[in-house]
Short mmCIF file of C-alpha atoms in Angstrom, two decimals:
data_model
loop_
_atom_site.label_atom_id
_atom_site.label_comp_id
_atom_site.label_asym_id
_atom_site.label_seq_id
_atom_site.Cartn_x
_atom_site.Cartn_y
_atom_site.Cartn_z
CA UNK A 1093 169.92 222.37 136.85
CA UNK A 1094 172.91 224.51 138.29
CA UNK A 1095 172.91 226.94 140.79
CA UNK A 1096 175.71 229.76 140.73
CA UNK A 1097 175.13 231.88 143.90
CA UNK A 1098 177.77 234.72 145.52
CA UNK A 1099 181.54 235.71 145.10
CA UNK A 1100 184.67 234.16 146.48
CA UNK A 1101 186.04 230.68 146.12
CA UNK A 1102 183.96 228.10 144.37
CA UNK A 1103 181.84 225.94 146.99
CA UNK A 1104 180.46 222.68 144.79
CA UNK A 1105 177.35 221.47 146.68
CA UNK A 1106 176.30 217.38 146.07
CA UNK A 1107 172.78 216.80 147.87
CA UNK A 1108 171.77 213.46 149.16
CA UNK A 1109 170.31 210.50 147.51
CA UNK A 1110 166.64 212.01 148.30
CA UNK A 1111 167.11 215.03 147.53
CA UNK A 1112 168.06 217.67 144.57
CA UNK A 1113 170.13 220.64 144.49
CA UNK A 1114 167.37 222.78 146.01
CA UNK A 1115 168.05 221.40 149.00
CA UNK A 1116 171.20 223.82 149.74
CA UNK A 1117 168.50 226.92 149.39
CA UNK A 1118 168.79 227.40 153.05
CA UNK A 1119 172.24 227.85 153.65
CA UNK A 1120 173.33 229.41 150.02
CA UNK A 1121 172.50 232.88 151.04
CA UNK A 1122 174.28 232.23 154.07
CA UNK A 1123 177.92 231.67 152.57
CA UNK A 1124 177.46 233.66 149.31
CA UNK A 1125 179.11 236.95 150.95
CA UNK A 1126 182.20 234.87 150.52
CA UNK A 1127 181.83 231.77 148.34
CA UNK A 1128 180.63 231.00 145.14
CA UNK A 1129 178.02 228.33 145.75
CA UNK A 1130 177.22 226.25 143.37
CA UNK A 1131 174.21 223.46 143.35
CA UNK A 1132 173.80 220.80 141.14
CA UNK A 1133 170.78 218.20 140.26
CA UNK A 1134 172.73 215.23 140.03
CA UNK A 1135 172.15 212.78 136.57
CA UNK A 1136 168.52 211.48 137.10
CA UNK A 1137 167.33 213.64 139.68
CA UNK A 1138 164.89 216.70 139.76
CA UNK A 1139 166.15 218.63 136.54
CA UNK A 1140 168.96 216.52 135.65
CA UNK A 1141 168.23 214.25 132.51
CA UNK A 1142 168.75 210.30 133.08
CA UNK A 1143 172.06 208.53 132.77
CA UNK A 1144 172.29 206.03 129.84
CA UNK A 1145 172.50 203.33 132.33
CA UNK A 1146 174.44 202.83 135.57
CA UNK A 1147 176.81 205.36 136.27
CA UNK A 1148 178.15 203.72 139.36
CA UNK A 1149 180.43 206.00 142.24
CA UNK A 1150 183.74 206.75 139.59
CA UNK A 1151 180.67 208.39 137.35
CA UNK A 1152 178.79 210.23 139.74
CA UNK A 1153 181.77 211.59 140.56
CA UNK A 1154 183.04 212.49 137.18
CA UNK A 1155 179.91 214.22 136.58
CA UNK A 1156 180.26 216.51 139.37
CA UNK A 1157 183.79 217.72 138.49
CA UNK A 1158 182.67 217.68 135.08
CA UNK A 1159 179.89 221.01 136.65
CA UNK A 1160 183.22 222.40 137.48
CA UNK A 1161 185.29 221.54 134.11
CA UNK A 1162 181.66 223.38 132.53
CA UNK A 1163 182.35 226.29 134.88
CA UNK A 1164 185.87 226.66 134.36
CA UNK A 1165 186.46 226.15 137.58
CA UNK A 1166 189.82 224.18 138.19
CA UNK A 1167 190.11 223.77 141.93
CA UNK A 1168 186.80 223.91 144.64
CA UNK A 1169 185.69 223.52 148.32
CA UNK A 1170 183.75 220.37 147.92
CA UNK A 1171 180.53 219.85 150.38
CA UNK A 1172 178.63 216.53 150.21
CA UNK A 1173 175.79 215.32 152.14
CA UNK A 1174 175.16 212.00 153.03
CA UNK A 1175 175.24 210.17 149.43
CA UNK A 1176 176.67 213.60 147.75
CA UNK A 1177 179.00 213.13 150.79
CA UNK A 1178 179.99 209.70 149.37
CA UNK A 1179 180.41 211.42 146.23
CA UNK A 1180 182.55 213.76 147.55
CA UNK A 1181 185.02 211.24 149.00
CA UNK A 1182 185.34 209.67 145.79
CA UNK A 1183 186.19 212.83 143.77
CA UNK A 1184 189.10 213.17 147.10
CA UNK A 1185 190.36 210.03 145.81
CA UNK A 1186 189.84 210.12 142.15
CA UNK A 1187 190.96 213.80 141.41
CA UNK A 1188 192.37 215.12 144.16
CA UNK A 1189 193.87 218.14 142.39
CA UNK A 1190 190.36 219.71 141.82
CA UNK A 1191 189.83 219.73 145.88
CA UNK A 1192 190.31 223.26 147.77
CA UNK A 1193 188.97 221.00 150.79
CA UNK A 1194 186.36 218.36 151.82
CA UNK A 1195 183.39 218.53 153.93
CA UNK A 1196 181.93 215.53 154.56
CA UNK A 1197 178.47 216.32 156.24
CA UNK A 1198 176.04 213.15 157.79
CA UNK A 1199 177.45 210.85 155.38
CA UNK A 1200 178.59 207.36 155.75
CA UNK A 1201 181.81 205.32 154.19
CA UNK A 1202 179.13 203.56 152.01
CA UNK A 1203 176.42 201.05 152.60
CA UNK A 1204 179.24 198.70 151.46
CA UNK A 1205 180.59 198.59 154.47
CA UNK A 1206 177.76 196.07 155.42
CA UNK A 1207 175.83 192.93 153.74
CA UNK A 1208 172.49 194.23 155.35
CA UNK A 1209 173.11 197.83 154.71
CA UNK A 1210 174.30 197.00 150.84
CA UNK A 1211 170.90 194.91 150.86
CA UNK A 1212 168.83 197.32 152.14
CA UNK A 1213 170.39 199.94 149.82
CA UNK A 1214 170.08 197.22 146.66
CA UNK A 1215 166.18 196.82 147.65
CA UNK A 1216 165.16 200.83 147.56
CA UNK A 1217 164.66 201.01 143.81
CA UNK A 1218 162.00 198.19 143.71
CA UNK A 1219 160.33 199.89 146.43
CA UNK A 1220 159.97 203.31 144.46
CA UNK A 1221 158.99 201.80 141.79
CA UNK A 1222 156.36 200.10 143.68
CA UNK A 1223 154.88 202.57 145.57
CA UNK A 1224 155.87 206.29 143.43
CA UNK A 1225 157.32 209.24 144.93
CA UNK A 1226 155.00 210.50 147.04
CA UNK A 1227 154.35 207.50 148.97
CA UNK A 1228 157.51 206.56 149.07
CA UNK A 1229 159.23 209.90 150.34
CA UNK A 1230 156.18 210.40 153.08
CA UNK A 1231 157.20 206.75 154.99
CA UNK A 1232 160.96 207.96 155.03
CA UNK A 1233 160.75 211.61 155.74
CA UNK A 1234 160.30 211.55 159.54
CA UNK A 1235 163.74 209.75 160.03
CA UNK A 1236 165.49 212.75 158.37
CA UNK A 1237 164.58 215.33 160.77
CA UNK A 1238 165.27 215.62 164.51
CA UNK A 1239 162.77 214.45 166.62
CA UNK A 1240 161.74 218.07 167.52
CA UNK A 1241 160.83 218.56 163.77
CA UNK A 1242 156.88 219.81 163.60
CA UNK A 1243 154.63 218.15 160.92
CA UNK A 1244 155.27 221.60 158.62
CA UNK A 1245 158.88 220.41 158.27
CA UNK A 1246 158.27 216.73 157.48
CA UNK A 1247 155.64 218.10 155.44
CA UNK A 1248 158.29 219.50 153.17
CA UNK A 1249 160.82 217.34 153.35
CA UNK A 1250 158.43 214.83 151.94
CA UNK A 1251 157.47 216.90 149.18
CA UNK A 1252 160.71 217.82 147.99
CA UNK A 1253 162.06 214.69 148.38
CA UNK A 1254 158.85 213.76 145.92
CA UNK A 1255 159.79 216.11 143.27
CA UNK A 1256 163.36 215.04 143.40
CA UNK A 1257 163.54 211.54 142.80
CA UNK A 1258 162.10 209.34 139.86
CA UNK A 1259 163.15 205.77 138.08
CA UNK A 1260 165.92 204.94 136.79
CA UNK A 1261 168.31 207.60 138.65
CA UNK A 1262 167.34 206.90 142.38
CA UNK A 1263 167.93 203.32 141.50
CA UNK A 1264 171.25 203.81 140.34
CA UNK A 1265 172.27 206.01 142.92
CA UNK A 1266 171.04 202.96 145.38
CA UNK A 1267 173.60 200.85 143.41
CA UNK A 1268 176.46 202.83 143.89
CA UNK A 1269 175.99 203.28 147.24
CA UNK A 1270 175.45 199.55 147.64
CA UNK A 1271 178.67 198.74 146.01
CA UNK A 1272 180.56 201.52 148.22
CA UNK A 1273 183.22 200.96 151.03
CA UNK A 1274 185.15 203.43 151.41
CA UNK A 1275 186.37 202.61 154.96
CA UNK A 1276 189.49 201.18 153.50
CA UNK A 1277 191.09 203.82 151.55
CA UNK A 1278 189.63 206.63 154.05
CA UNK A 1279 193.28 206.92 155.33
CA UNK A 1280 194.50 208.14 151.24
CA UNK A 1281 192.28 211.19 151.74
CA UNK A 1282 194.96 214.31 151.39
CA UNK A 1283 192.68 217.36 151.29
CA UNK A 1284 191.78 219.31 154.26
CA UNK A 1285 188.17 217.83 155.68
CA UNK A 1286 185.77 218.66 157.78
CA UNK A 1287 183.15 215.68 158.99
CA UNK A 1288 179.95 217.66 159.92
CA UNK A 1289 176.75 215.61 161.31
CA UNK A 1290 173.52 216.24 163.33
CA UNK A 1291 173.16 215.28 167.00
CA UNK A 1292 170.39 213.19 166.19
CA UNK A 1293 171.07 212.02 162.94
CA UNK A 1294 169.53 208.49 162.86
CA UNK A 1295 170.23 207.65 159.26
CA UNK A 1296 173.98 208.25 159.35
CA UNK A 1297 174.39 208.52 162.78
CA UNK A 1298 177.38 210.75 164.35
CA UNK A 1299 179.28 206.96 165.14
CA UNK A 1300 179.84 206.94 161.40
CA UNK A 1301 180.93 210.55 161.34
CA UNK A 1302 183.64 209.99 164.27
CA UNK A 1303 184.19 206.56 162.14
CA UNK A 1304 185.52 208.94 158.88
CA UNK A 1305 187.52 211.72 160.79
CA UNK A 1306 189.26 209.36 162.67
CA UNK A 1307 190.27 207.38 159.43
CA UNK A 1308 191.01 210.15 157.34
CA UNK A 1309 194.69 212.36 158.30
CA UNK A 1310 193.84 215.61 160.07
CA UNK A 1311 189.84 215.98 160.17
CA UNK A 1312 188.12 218.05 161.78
CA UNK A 1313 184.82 216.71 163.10
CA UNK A 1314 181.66 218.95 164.72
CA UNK A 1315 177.99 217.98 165.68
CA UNK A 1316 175.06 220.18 164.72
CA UNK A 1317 173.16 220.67 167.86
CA UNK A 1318 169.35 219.73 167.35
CA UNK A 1319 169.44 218.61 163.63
CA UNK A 1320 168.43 215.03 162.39
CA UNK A 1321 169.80 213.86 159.01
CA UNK A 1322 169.28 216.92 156.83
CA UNK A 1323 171.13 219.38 158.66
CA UNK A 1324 171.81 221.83 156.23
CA UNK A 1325 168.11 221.90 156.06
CA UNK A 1326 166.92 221.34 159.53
CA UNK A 1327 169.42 223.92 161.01
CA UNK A 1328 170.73 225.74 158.13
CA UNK A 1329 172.41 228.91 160.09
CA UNK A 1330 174.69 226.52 162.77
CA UNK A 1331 175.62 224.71 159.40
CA UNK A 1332 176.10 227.26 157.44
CA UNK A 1333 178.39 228.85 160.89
CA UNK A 1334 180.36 225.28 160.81
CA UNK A 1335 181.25 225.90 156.93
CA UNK A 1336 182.76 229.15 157.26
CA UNK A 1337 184.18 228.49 160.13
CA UNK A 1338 186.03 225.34 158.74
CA UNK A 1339 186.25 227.43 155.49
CA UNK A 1340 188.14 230.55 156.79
CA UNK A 1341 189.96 229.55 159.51
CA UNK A 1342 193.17 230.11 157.37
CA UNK A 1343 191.88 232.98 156.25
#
């Protein structure tokens, strides 16, 4: 499913590995006075039909400037978060022309970067399969808020998460993030980024972020004050504030 919100320069949104294009809602009416944002259920996810098999990080991020070759769209503001943020970095590297700019928000140079974290990663898609959706997105759903999240919150991060992912595309996605490490070509990045993260993001925590900006020529790096892991959804207006701040400046 795409979204196509708003006027202005295109804004291509890639959600996380638990979540689906829905999970920009609270922030697109935010920037669409002056971007065109635009959502996307990655392959296997939510609305998206499966993949034929693996499409590993070079696919995942074909497919997402292929929503922009469907569009017509030649160059974008790219925003990923977390594994969409992954995403993101690849498209910087494998098509750099079709970059406006880069955000980069609580993401991670790939669970590559570590045997336990590529493990961990590699293990995921068993687990779904094991336990379903529902189960599976209510033990994990906690750790993507803030601690000051209220049960409502994790309620429905849970159940989105729930509706999102399914086998074989959440498995994939594991895959490619397993076999990520970007850490070492970070420093090839050309467009202009932003690294965004929440304070009390405990996933991808804001070590990682400060990791990336540092690595990568000229970024700009922020906290979100208050927000956990999702914090586009947790604390949609600061993000949204951070994006067009980053996003106009030149303006």
């Amino acid at each position: 499913m795409i979204g196509d919100t708003g006027t202005g320069a295109p804004l291509l949104c890639l959600h996380g590995i638990g979540s689906s294009g829905a999970s920009f809602d609270a922030i697109t009416p935010l920037l669409a006075d002056r971007l065109r944002v635009i959502t996307r259920d990655a392959p296997g996810y939510a609305a998206a039909p499966d993949p034929g098999g693996p499409p590993g990080m070079d696919g995942y991020a074909d497919a997402a400037v292929a929503v922009l070759d469907d569009l017509g769209i030649g160059r974008a503001h790219v925003l990923g978060v977390s594994w969409g943020g992954v995403i993101a970095t690849r498209i910087a590297l494998r098509h750099p022309d079709r970059l406006g700019s880069l955000i980069l928000a609580d993401s991670t140079r790939g669970s590559g970067a570590s045997p336990e974290k590529a493990a961990a990663m590699r293990a995921r898609g068993a687990e779904l399969a094991g336990s379903g959706p529902a189960a599976f997105a209510r033990k994990r759903a906690a750790r993507l808020l803030s601690p000051a999240a209220t049960p409502a919150q994790v309620d429905a991060v849970a159940a989105a998460m729930a509706a999102a992912i399914r086998m074989p595309g959440y498995g994939y996605a594991a895959e490619s993030m397993a076999a990520t490490d970007h850490g070492p070509r970070l420093g090839e990045v050309r467009a202009r980024t932003l690294v965004l993260v929440g304070e009390h993001d405990a996933v991808c925590p804001p070590a990682e972020s400060r990791l990336i900006a540092a690595a990568i020529p000229g970024a700009r790096y922020a906290e979100i004050p208050g927000a956990g892991h999702l914090s586009n959804q947790e604390r949609p207006e600061a993000f949204a504030r951070a994006v067009r701040d980053f996003l106009h400046s030149d303006d």
